[in-house]
């Protein structure tokens, strides 16, 4: 068992903290607001919590779970308080813009990304077991200490996650397709309805919306700050995916516009057959 520090006691940080504490680790939390720290202790998600980052000095492993733009600056603030053996990892949804600068500041840094979430954010949304059976990507680079990688992989496996390893750039290109693109498409779905449905039809549409709309709108109804950072910090890969998707959608429009039903049927049949490959 280890002393594990979590910085950023929000949805991801507090959920990870609770799971790690249940495994028997001593969990030290740090967050921006004292009220969040108090709630984390009250809900038994951490053993102790503070707004003072130097309280993480006794930790062997530290997971940075702040918003994306605060991850590298947080590591810079943390570094003077740590012993050189401390392993620092993060939970950020992008990796290319984080891993190299973080490794420069802290050579024992290993990039990571637990692939689970929900529409709500903050500590109030934290949930035990949220990462069980979910993918967790570890993203070492040539400079990454292999011993630190092995330690983070063991920790990830102890959470019953499905462990993946990828380079930061491959990670960012893959998540552009299966995570960041869906957020933008789903947001456009909701936005498109609001902008284009006449008011009387819109209230009927809202009343009729059921499981299909619930599934397809879920990620578009999530934390806007996270969405904007996905776009800003994974801009190139996300633009590539959005433009390819736009072309694909144009083909669907053409099939319908020209009554080309066999072409549309083939596309729908292919997507029906392939969907399980993404989810199993
Ligand atoms: P969140 O619910 O908004 O939590 C982030 C928490 O960080 C906030 O509650 C805030 O705590 C704290 N914080 C903000 N600035 C801080 C700072 N400078 N120092 C210390 N704490 C700070 O966000 P989240 O969804 O958990 O996302 C956290 C990270 O996980 C992000 O990097 C994101 O990319 C990644 N991630 C998110 C998801 C997802 O689906 N949500 C999935 C995988 C990975 P206070 O309450 O104290 O202000």
PDB file of N, CA, C and O in Angstrom, residues 28-88:
ATOM      1  N   UNK A  28      -4.188  11.234  -0.014  1.00  0.00           N
ATOM      2  CA  UNK A  28      -4.037  12.646   0.335  1.00  0.00           C
ATOM      3  C   UNK A  28      -4.658  13.470  -0.796  1.00  0.00           C
ATOM      4  O   UNK A  28      -4.221  13.384  -1.943  1.00  0.00           O
ATOM      5  N   UNK A  29      -5.662  14.276  -0.477  1.00  0.00           N
ATOM      6  CA  UNK A  29      -6.286  15.104  -1.514  1.00  0.00           C
ATOM      7  C   UNK A  29      -5.825  16.547  -1.442  1.00  0.00           C
ATOM      8  O   UNK A  29      -5.532  17.063  -0.357  1.00  0.00           O
ATOM      9  N   UNK A  30      -5.741  17.168  -2.599  1.00  0.00           N
ATOM     10  CA  UNK A  30      -5.528  18.622  -2.666  1.00  0.00           C
ATOM     11  C   UNK A  30      -6.507  19.173  -3.686  1.00  0.00           C
ATOM     12  O   UNK A  30      -6.656  18.612  -4.776  1.00  0.00           O
ATOM     13  N   UNK A  31      -7.218  20.235  -3.311  1.00  0.00           N
ATOM     14  CA  UNK A  31      -8.104  20.867  -4.279  1.00  0.00           C
ATOM     15  C   UNK A  31      -8.050  22.376  -4.096  1.00  0.00           C
ATOM     16  O   UNK A  31      -7.439  22.887  -3.164  1.00  0.00           O
ATOM     17  N   UNK A  32      -8.688  23.072  -5.018  1.00  0.00           N
ATOM     18  CA  UNK A  32      -8.609  24.539  -5.028  1.00  0.00           C
ATOM     19  C   UNK A  32      -9.424  25.131  -3.880  1.00  0.00           C
ATOM     20  O   UNK A  32      -8.980  26.047  -3.204  1.00  0.00           O
ATOM     21  N   UNK A  33     -10.601  24.572  -3.626  1.00  0.00           N
ATOM     22  CA  UNK A  33     -11.494  25.157  -2.622  1.00  0.00           C
ATOM     23  C   UNK A  33     -11.530  24.316  -1.346  1.00  0.00           C
ATOM     24  O   UNK A  33     -11.645  23.087  -1.422  1.00  0.00           O
ATOM     25  N   UNK A  34     -11.515  25.022  -0.200  1.00  0.00           N
ATOM     26  CA  UNK A  34     -11.565  24.330   1.083  1.00  0.00           C
ATOM     27  C   UNK A  34     -12.859  23.525   1.221  1.00  0.00           C
ATOM     28  O   UNK A  34     -12.853  22.419   1.763  1.00  0.00           O
ATOM     29  N   UNK A  35     -13.970  24.068   0.687  1.00  0.00           N
ATOM     30  CA  UNK A  35     -15.260  23.358   0.817  1.00  0.00           C
ATOM     31  C   UNK A  35     -15.190  21.994   0.114  1.00  0.00           C
ATOM     32  O   UNK A  35     -15.767  21.017   0.590  1.00  0.00           O
ATOM     33  N   UNK A  36     -14.468  21.939  -1.016  1.00  0.00           N
ATOM     34  CA  UNK A  36     -14.319  20.657  -1.731  1.00  0.00           C
ATOM     35  C   UNK A  36     -13.487  19.693  -0.888  1.00  0.00           C
ATOM     36  O   UNK A  36     -13.811  18.507  -0.780  1.00  0.00           O
ATOM     37  N   UNK A  37     -12.425  20.221  -0.268  1.00  0.00           N
ATOM     38  CA  UNK A  37     -11.575  19.369   0.592  1.00  0.00           C
ATOM     39  C   UNK A  37     -12.404  18.810   1.747  1.00  0.00           C
ATOM     40  O   UNK A  37     -12.321  17.612   2.057  1.00  0.00           O
ATOM     41  N   UNK A  38     -13.214  19.669   2.370  1.00  0.00           N
ATOM     42  CA  UNK A  38     -14.035  19.231   3.509  1.00  0.00           C
ATOM     43  C   UNK A  38     -15.016  18.138   3.077  1.00  0.00           C
ATOM     44  O   UNK A  38     -15.194  17.135   3.779  1.00  0.00           O
ATOM     45  N   UNK A  39     -15.619  18.333   1.903  1.00  0.00           N
ATOM     46  CA  UNK A  39     -16.595  17.353   1.403  1.00  0.00           C
ATOM     47  C   UNK A  39     -15.914  16.009   1.103  1.00  0.00           C
ATOM     48  O   UNK A  39     -16.488  14.943   1.370  1.00  0.00           O
ATOM     49  N   UNK A  40     -14.700  16.068   0.580  1.00  0.00           N
ATOM     50  CA  UNK A  40     -13.967  14.835   0.251  1.00  0.00           C
ATOM     51  C   UNK A  40     -13.696  14.013   1.517  1.00  0.00           C
ATOM     52  O   UNK A  40     -13.831  12.781   1.501  1.00  0.00           O
ATOM     53  N   UNK A  41     -13.363  14.714   2.620  1.00  0.00           N
ATOM     54  CA  UNK A  41     -13.107  14.010   3.886  1.00  0.00           C
ATOM     55  C   UNK A  41     -14.432  13.483   4.441  1.00  0.00           C
ATOM     56  O   UNK A  41     -14.527  12.315   4.837  1.00  0.00           O
ATOM     57  N   UNK A  42     -15.439  14.362   4.413  1.00  0.00           N
ATOM     58  CA  UNK A  42     -16.768  13.996   4.934  1.00  0.00           C
ATOM     59  C   UNK A  42     -17.317  12.744   4.235  1.00  0.00           C
ATOM     60  O   UNK A  42     -17.914  11.880   4.869  1.00  0.00           O
ATOM     61  N   UNK A  43     -17.097  12.662   2.918  1.00  0.00           N
ATOM     62  CA  UNK A  43     -17.642  11.530   2.152  1.00  0.00           C
ATOM     63  C   UNK A  43     -16.699  10.323   2.138  1.00  0.00           C
ATOM     64  O   UNK A  43     -16.899   9.378   1.375  1.00  0.00           O
ATOM     65  N   UNK A  44     -15.635  10.396   2.962  1.00  0.00           N
ATOM     66  CA  UNK A  44     -14.673   9.282   3.086  1.00  0.00           C
ATOM     67  C   UNK A  44     -13.979   8.943   1.765  1.00  0.00           C
ATOM     68  O   UNK A  44     -13.622   7.782   1.532  1.00  0.00           O
ATOM     69  N   UNK A  45     -13.814   9.940   0.905  1.00  0.00           N
ATOM     70  CA  UNK A  45     -13.141   9.683  -0.379  1.00  0.00           C
ATOM     71  C   UNK A  45     -11.626   9.806  -0.217  1.00  0.00           C
ATOM     72  O   UNK A  45     -10.871   9.263  -1.034  1.00  0.00           O
ATOM     73  N   UNK A  46     -11.184  10.548   0.797  1.00  0.00           N
ATOM     74  CA  UNK A  46      -9.744  10.737   1.059  1.00  0.00           C
ATOM     75  C   UNK A  46      -9.509  10.589   2.559  1.00  0.00           C
ATOM     76  O   UNK A  46     -10.439  10.720   3.354  1.00  0.00           O
ATOM     77  N   UNK A  47      -8.233  10.343   2.929  1.00  0.00           N
ATOM     78  CA  UNK A  47      -7.910  10.289   4.362  1.00  0.00           C
ATOM     79  C   UNK A  47      -7.737  11.687   4.926  1.00  0.00           C
ATOM     80  O   UNK A  47      -8.020  11.939   6.085  1.00  0.00           O
ATOM     81  N   UNK A  48      -7.174  12.578   4.092  1.00  0.00           N
ATOM     82  CA  UNK A  48      -7.019  13.985   4.484  1.00  0.00           C
ATOM     83  C   UNK A  48      -7.027  14.828   3.225  1.00  0.00           C
ATOM     84  O   UNK A  48      -6.712  14.317   2.137  1.00  0.00           O
ATOM     85  N   UNK A  49      -7.351  16.118   3.377  1.00  0.00           N
ATOM     86  CA  UNK A  49      -7.380  16.989   2.188  1.00  0.00           C
ATOM     87  C   UNK A  49      -7.028  18.412   2.580  1.00  0.00           C
ATOM     88  O   UNK A  49      -7.314  18.854   3.696  1.00  0.00           O
ATOM     89  N   UNK A  50      -6.401  19.116   1.665  1.00  0.00           N
ATOM     90  CA  UNK A  50      -5.928  20.469   1.941  1.00  0.00           C
ATOM     91  C   UNK A  50      -5.891  21.261   0.640  1.00  0.00           C
ATOM     92  O   UNK A  50      -5.854  20.691  -0.456  1.00  0.00           O
ATOM     93  N   UNK A  51      -5.859  22.586   0.775  1.00  0.00           N
ATOM     94  CA  UNK A  51      -5.662  23.426  -0.408  1.00  0.00           C
ATOM     95  C   UNK A  51      -4.164  23.688  -0.625  1.00  0.00           C
ATOM     96  O   UNK A  51      -3.789  24.344  -1.585  1.00  0.00           O
ATOM     97  N   UNK A  52      -3.333  23.162   0.292  1.00  0.00           N
ATOM     98  CA  UNK A  52      -1.884  23.408   0.253  1.00  0.00           C
ATOM     99  C   UNK A  52      -1.181  22.219  -0.422  1.00  0.00           C
ATOM    100  O   UNK A  52      -1.142  21.107   0.113  1.00  0.00           O
ATOM    101  N   UNK A  53      -0.607  22.485  -1.579  1.00  0.00           N
ATOM    102  CA  UNK A  53      -0.022  21.401  -2.386  1.00  0.00           C
ATOM    103  C   UNK A  53       1.197  20.752  -1.699  1.00  0.00           C
ATOM    104  O   UNK A  53       1.517  19.591  -1.966  1.00  0.00           O
ATOM    105  N   UNK A  54       1.843  21.489  -0.777  1.00  0.00           N
ATOM    106  CA  UNK A  54       3.035  20.932  -0.110  1.00  0.00           C
ATOM    107  C   UNK A  54       2.654  19.761   0.808  1.00  0.00           C
ATOM    108  O   UNK A  54       3.523  18.987   1.206  1.00  0.00           O
ATOM    109  N   UNK A  55       1.366  19.608   1.130  1.00  0.00           N
ATOM    110  CA  UNK A  55       0.946  18.495   1.997  1.00  0.00           C
ATOM    111  C   UNK A  55       1.086  17.148   1.286  1.00  0.00           C
ATOM    112  O   UNK A  55       0.932  16.101   1.914  1.00  0.00           O
ATOM    113  N   UNK A  56       1.389  17.181  -0.018  1.00  0.00           N
ATOM    114  CA  UNK A  56       1.556  15.921  -0.761  1.00  0.00           C
ATOM    115  C   UNK A  56       2.991  15.390  -0.677  1.00  0.00           C
ATOM    116  O   UNK A  56       3.294  14.357  -1.284  1.00  0.00           O
ATOM    117  N   UNK A  57       3.856  16.079   0.081  1.00  0.00           N
ATOM    118  CA  UNK A  57       5.267  15.657   0.177  1.00  0.00           C
ATOM    119  C   UNK A  57       5.428  14.178   0.554  1.00  0.00           C
ATOM    120  O   UNK A  57       6.315  13.505   0.014  1.00  0.00           O
ATOM    121  N   UNK A  58       4.600  13.602   1.458  1.00  0.00           N
ATOM    122  CA  UNK A  58       4.826  12.187   1.833  1.00  0.00           C
ATOM    123  C   UNK A  58       4.345  11.173   0.775  1.00  0.00           C
ATOM    124  O   UNK A  58       4.455   9.968   1.017  1.00  0.00           O
ATOM    125  N   UNK A  59       3.801  11.616  -0.343  1.00  0.00           N
ATOM    126  CA  UNK A  59       3.197  10.672  -1.298  1.00  0.00           C
ATOM    127  C   UNK A  59       4.236  10.016  -2.214  1.00  0.00           C
ATOM    128  O   UNK A  59       5.168  10.664  -2.667  1.00  0.00           O
ATOM    129  N   UNK A  60       4.022   8.730  -2.489  1.00  0.00           N
ATOM    130  CA  UNK A  60       4.890   8.012  -3.456  1.00  0.00           C
ATOM    131  C   UNK A  60       4.357   8.160  -4.886  1.00  0.00           C
ATOM    132  O   UNK A  60       5.112   8.092  -5.842  1.00  0.00           O
ATOM    133  N   UNK A  61       3.040   8.304  -5.004  1.00  0.00           N
ATOM    134  CA  UNK A  61       2.417   8.476  -6.325  1.00  0.00           C
ATOM    135  C   UNK A  61       1.433   9.648  -6.232  1.00  0.00           C
ATOM    136  O   UNK A  61       0.686   9.751  -5.242  1.00  0.00           O
ATOM    137  N   UNK A  62       1.446  10.512  -7.241  1.00  0.00           N
ATOM    138  CA  UNK A  62       0.506  11.653  -7.257  1.00  0.00           C
ATOM    139  C   UNK A  62      -0.201  11.693  -8.610  1.00  0.00           C
ATOM    140  O   UNK A  62       0.438  11.592  -9.662  1.00  0.00           O
ATOM    141  N   UNK A  63      -1.526  11.807  -8.570  1.00  0.00           N
ATOM    142  CA  UNK A  63      -2.321  11.851  -9.813  1.00  0.00           C
ATOM    143  C   UNK A  63      -2.917  13.258  -9.950  1.00  0.00           C
ATOM    144  O   UNK A  63      -3.687  13.692  -9.083  1.00  0.00           O
ATOM    145  N   UNK A  64      -2.570  13.928 -11.038  1.00  0.00           N
ATOM    146  CA  UNK A  64      -3.084  15.286 -11.260  1.00  0.00           C
ATOM    147  C   UNK A  64      -4.405  15.182 -12.029  1.00  0.00           C
ATOM    148  O   UNK A  64      -4.429  14.723 -13.177  1.00  0.00           O
ATOM    149  N   UNK A  65      -5.471  15.627 -11.388  1.00  0.00           N
ATOM    150  CA  UNK A  65      -6.818  15.503 -11.978  1.00  0.00           C
ATOM    151  C   UNK A  65      -7.477  16.879 -12.103  1.00  0.00           C
ATOM    152  O   UNK A  65      -8.702  16.993 -12.013  1.00  0.00           O
ATOM    153  N   UNK A  66      -6.681  17.891 -12.302  1.00  0.00           N
ATOM    154  CA  UNK A  66      -7.204  19.249 -12.499  1.00  0.00           C
ATOM    155  C   UNK A  66      -7.705  19.389 -13.936  1.00  0.00           C
ATOM    156  O   UNK A  66      -7.431  18.527 -14.777  1.00  0.00           O
ATOM    157  N   UNK A  67      -8.368  20.503 -14.276  1.00  0.00           N
ATOM    158  CA  UNK A  67      -8.652  20.767 -15.694  1.00  0.00           C
ATOM    159  C   UNK A  67      -7.348  20.747 -16.501  1.00  0.00           C
ATOM    160  O   UNK A  67      -6.261  21.023 -15.960  1.00  0.00           O
ATOM    161  N   UNK A  68      -7.479  20.447 -17.807  1.00  0.00           N
ATOM    162  CA  UNK A  68      -6.317  20.218 -18.671  1.00  0.00           C
ATOM    163  C   UNK A  68      -5.288  21.359 -18.598  1.00  0.00           C
ATOM    164  O   UNK A  68      -4.088  21.114 -18.460  1.00  0.00           O
ATOM    165  N   UNK A  69      -5.770  22.606 -18.644  1.00  0.00           N
ATOM    166  CA  UNK A  69      -4.822  23.736 -18.701  1.00  0.00           C
ATOM    167  C   UNK A  69      -4.047  23.948 -17.410  1.00  0.00           C
ATOM    168  O   UNK A  69      -3.071  24.692 -17.392  1.00  0.00           O
ATOM    169  N   UNK A  70      -4.475  23.272 -16.317  1.00  0.00           N
ATOM    170  CA  UNK A  70      -3.794  23.449 -15.026  1.00  0.00           C
ATOM    171  C   UNK A  70      -2.830  22.297 -14.732  1.00  0.00           C
ATOM    172  O   UNK A  70      -2.142  22.326 -13.716  1.00  0.00           O
ATOM    173  N   UNK A  71      -2.770  21.282 -15.609  1.00  0.00           N
ATOM    174  CA  UNK A  71      -1.984  20.085 -15.260  1.00  0.00           C
ATOM    175  C   UNK A  71      -0.486  20.399 -15.207  1.00  0.00           C
ATOM    176  O   UNK A  71       0.172  20.160 -14.180  1.00  0.00           O
ATOM    177  N   UNK A  72       0.059  20.951 -16.292  1.00  0.00           N
ATOM    178  CA  UNK A  72       1.510  21.232 -16.303  1.00  0.00           C
ATOM    179  C   UNK A  72       1.874  22.300 -15.257  1.00  0.00           C
ATOM    180  O   UNK A  72       2.828  22.101 -14.483  1.00  0.00           O
ATOM    181  N   UNK A  73       1.112  23.421 -15.152  1.00  0.00           N
ATOM    182  CA  UNK A  73       1.435  24.393 -14.097  1.00  0.00           C
ATOM    183  C   UNK A  73       1.379  23.790 -12.688  1.00  0.00           C
ATOM    184  O   UNK A  73       2.177  24.161 -11.825  1.00  0.00           O
ATOM    185  N   UNK A  74       0.463  22.846 -12.461  1.00  0.00           N
ATOM    186  CA  UNK A  74       0.369  22.210 -11.133  1.00  0.00           C
ATOM    187  C   UNK A  74       1.620  21.376 -10.849  1.00  0.00           C
ATOM    188  O   UNK A  74       2.131  21.374  -9.725  1.00  0.00           O
ATOM    189  N   UNK A  75       2.124  20.684 -11.877  1.00  0.00           N
ATOM    190  CA  UNK A  75       3.339  19.868 -11.677  1.00  0.00           C
ATOM    191  C   UNK A  75       4.519  20.794 -11.331  1.00  0.00           C
ATOM    192  O   UNK A  75       5.332  20.471 -10.459  1.00  0.00           O
ATOM    193  N   UNK A  76       4.578  21.959 -11.968  1.00  0.00           N
ATOM    194  CA  UNK A  76       5.650  22.917 -11.665  1.00  0.00           C
ATOM    195  C   UNK A  76       5.546  23.394 -10.209  1.00  0.00           C
ATOM    196  O   UNK A  76       6.560  23.536  -9.523  1.00  0.00           O
ATOM    197  N   UNK A  77       4.319  23.614  -9.719  1.00  0.00           N
ATOM    198  CA  UNK A  77       4.132  24.057  -8.325  1.00  0.00           C
ATOM    199  C   UNK A  77       4.477  22.946  -7.333  1.00  0.00           C
ATOM    200  O   UNK A  77       4.966  23.193  -6.234  1.00  0.00           O
ATOM    201  N   UNK A  78       4.203  21.714  -7.766  1.00  0.00           N
ATOM    202  CA  UNK A  78       4.375  20.544  -6.898  1.00  0.00           C
ATOM    203  C   UNK A  78       5.849  20.137  -6.764  1.00  0.00           C
ATOM    204  O   UNK A  78       6.299  19.741  -5.673  1.00  0.00           O
ATOM    205  N   UNK A  79       6.593  20.259  -7.852  1.00  0.00           N
ATOM    206  CA  UNK A  79       7.950  19.694  -7.949  1.00  0.00           C
ATOM    207  C   UNK A  79       8.865  20.036  -6.761  1.00  0.00           C
ATOM    208  O   UNK A  79       9.531  19.130  -6.232  1.00  0.00           O
ATOM    209  N   UNK A  80       8.909  21.310  -6.290  1.00  0.00           N
ATOM    210  CA  UNK A  80       9.849  21.617  -5.204  1.00  0.00           C
ATOM    211  C   UNK A  80       9.566  20.871  -3.905  1.00  0.00           C
ATOM    212  O   UNK A  80      10.433  20.804  -3.032  1.00  0.00           O
ATOM    213  N   UNK A  81       8.363  20.305  -3.762  1.00  0.00           N
ATOM    214  CA  UNK A  81       7.981  19.668  -2.493  1.00  0.00           C
ATOM    215  C   UNK A  81       8.196  18.154  -2.497  1.00  0.00           C
ATOM    216  O   UNK A  81       7.968  17.497  -1.490  1.00  0.00           O
ATOM    217  N   UNK A  82       8.631  17.591  -3.647  1.00  0.00           N
ATOM    218  CA  UNK A  82       8.658  16.127  -3.769  1.00  0.00           C
ATOM    219  C   UNK A  82      10.057  15.558  -3.691  1.00  0.00           C
ATOM    220  O   UNK A  82      11.033  16.215  -4.061  1.00  0.00           O
ATOM    221  N   UNK A  83      10.148  14.298  -3.247  1.00  0.00           N
ATOM    222  CA  UNK A  83      11.436  13.597  -3.342  1.00  0.00           C
ATOM    223  C   UNK A  83      11.517  13.012  -4.759  1.00  0.00           C
ATOM    224  O   UNK A  83      10.487  12.686  -5.361  1.00  0.00           O
ATOM    225  N   UNK A  84      12.766  12.856  -5.282  1.00  0.00           N
ATOM    226  CA  UNK A  84      12.921  12.499  -6.700  1.00  0.00           C
ATOM    227  C   UNK A  84      12.262  11.175  -7.089  1.00  0.00           C
ATOM    228  O   UNK A  84      11.913  10.978  -8.249  1.00  0.00           O
ATOM    229  N   UNK A  85      12.050  10.258  -6.123  1.00  0.00           N
ATOM    230  CA  UNK A  85      11.445   8.954  -6.474  1.00  0.00           C
ATOM    231  C   UNK A  85       9.936   9.058  -6.697  1.00  0.00           C
ATOM    232  O   UNK A  85       9.323   8.119  -7.225  1.00  0.00           O
ATOM    233  N   UNK A  86       9.321  10.154  -6.259  1.00  0.00           N
ATOM    234  CA  UNK A  86       7.857  10.260  -6.383  1.00  0.00           C
ATOM    235  C   UNK A  86       7.451  10.160  -7.852  1.00  0.00           C
ATOM    236  O   UNK A  86       8.038  10.805  -8.725  1.00  0.00           O
ATOM    237  N   UNK A  87       6.432   9.346  -8.114  1.00  0.00           N
ATOM    238  CA  UNK A  87       5.920   9.213  -9.484  1.00  0.00           C
ATOM    239  C   UNK A  87       4.698  10.111  -9.618  1.00  0.00           C
ATOM    240  O   UNK A  87       3.793  10.076  -8.778  1.00  0.00           O
ATOM    241  N   UNK A  88       4.717  10.924 -10.662  1.00  0.00           N
ATOM    242  CA  UNK A  88       3.572  11.808 -10.922  1.00  0.00           C
ATOM    243  C   UNK A  88       2.914  11.347 -12.221  1.00  0.00           C
ATOM    244  O   UNK A  88       3.595  11.068 -13.215  1.00  0.00           O
TER     245      UNK A  88
END
